[in-house]
Coordinates of C-alpha atoms in Angstrom, one line a residue:
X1 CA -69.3 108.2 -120.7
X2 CA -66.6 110.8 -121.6
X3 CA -68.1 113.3 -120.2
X4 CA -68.0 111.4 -117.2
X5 CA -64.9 110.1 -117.6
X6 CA -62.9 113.6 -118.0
X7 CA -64.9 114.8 -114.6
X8 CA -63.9 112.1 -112.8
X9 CA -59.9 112.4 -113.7
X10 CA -60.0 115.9 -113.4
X11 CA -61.5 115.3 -109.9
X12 CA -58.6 113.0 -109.0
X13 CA -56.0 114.8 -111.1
X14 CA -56.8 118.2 -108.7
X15 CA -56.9 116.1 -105.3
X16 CA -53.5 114.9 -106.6
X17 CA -52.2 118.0 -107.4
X18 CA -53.4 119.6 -104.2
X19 CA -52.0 117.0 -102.1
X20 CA -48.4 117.5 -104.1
X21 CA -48.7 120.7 -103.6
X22 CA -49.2 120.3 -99.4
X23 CA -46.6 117.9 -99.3
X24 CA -44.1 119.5 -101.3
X25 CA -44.8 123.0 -99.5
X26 CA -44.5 121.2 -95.8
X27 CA -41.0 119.1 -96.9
X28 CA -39.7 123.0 -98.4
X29 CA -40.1 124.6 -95.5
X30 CA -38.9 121.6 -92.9
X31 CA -35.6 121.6 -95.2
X32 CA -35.2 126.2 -95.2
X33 CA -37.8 128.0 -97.5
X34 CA -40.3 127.4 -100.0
X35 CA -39.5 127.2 -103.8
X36 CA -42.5 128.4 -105.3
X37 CA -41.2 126.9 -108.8
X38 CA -40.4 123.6 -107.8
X39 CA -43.9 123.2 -105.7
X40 CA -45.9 124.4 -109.7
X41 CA -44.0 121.8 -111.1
X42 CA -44.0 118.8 -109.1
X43 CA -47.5 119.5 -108.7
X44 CA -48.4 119.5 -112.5
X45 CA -46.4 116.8 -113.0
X46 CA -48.5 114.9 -110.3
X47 CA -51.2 116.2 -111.8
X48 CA -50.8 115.1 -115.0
X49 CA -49.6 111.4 -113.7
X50 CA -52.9 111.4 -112.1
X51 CA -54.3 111.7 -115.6
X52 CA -52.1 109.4 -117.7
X53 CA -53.2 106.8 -114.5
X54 CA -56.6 107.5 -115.1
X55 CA -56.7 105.9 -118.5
X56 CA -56.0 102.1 -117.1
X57 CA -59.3 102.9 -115.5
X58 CA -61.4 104.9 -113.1
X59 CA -62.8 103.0 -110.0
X60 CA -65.3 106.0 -109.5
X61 CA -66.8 104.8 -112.8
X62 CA -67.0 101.4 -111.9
X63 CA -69.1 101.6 -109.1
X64 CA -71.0 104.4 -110.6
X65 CA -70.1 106.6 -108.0
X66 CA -69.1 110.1 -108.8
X67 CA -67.8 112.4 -105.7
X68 CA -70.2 110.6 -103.3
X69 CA -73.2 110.9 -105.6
X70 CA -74.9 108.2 -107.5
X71 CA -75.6 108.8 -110.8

């Protein structure tokens, strides 16, 4: 179940972080140029949110679906 557990966070945590990422990168460059620190950090800092969320509970895990696949 751990195993399991830790795959689906990290799966979340790098969607999250990804999405940051996009979103931060996009409202950078609408507002004059891209700061490549503030894009690493807000993105980590999603990214570990996502994980620190992730302990209340995982709905992947619930349904016993992981990524689309049943396990």
């Amino acid at each position: 179940m751990v195993k399991r557990w830790f795959k689906a966070a990290g799966i979340r945590a790098a969607k999250t972080v990804a999405e940051a990422a996009a979103a931060t990168i996009a409202m950078s460059a609408a507002l004059s140029e891209v700061e490549w620190g503030m894009v690493l950090s807000v993105s980590l800092l999603a990214g570990l949110l996502s994980l620190l969320w992730s302990i209340a509970g995982l709905p992947e895990l619930k349904n016993n679906n992981l990524g689309g696949e049943v396990i």
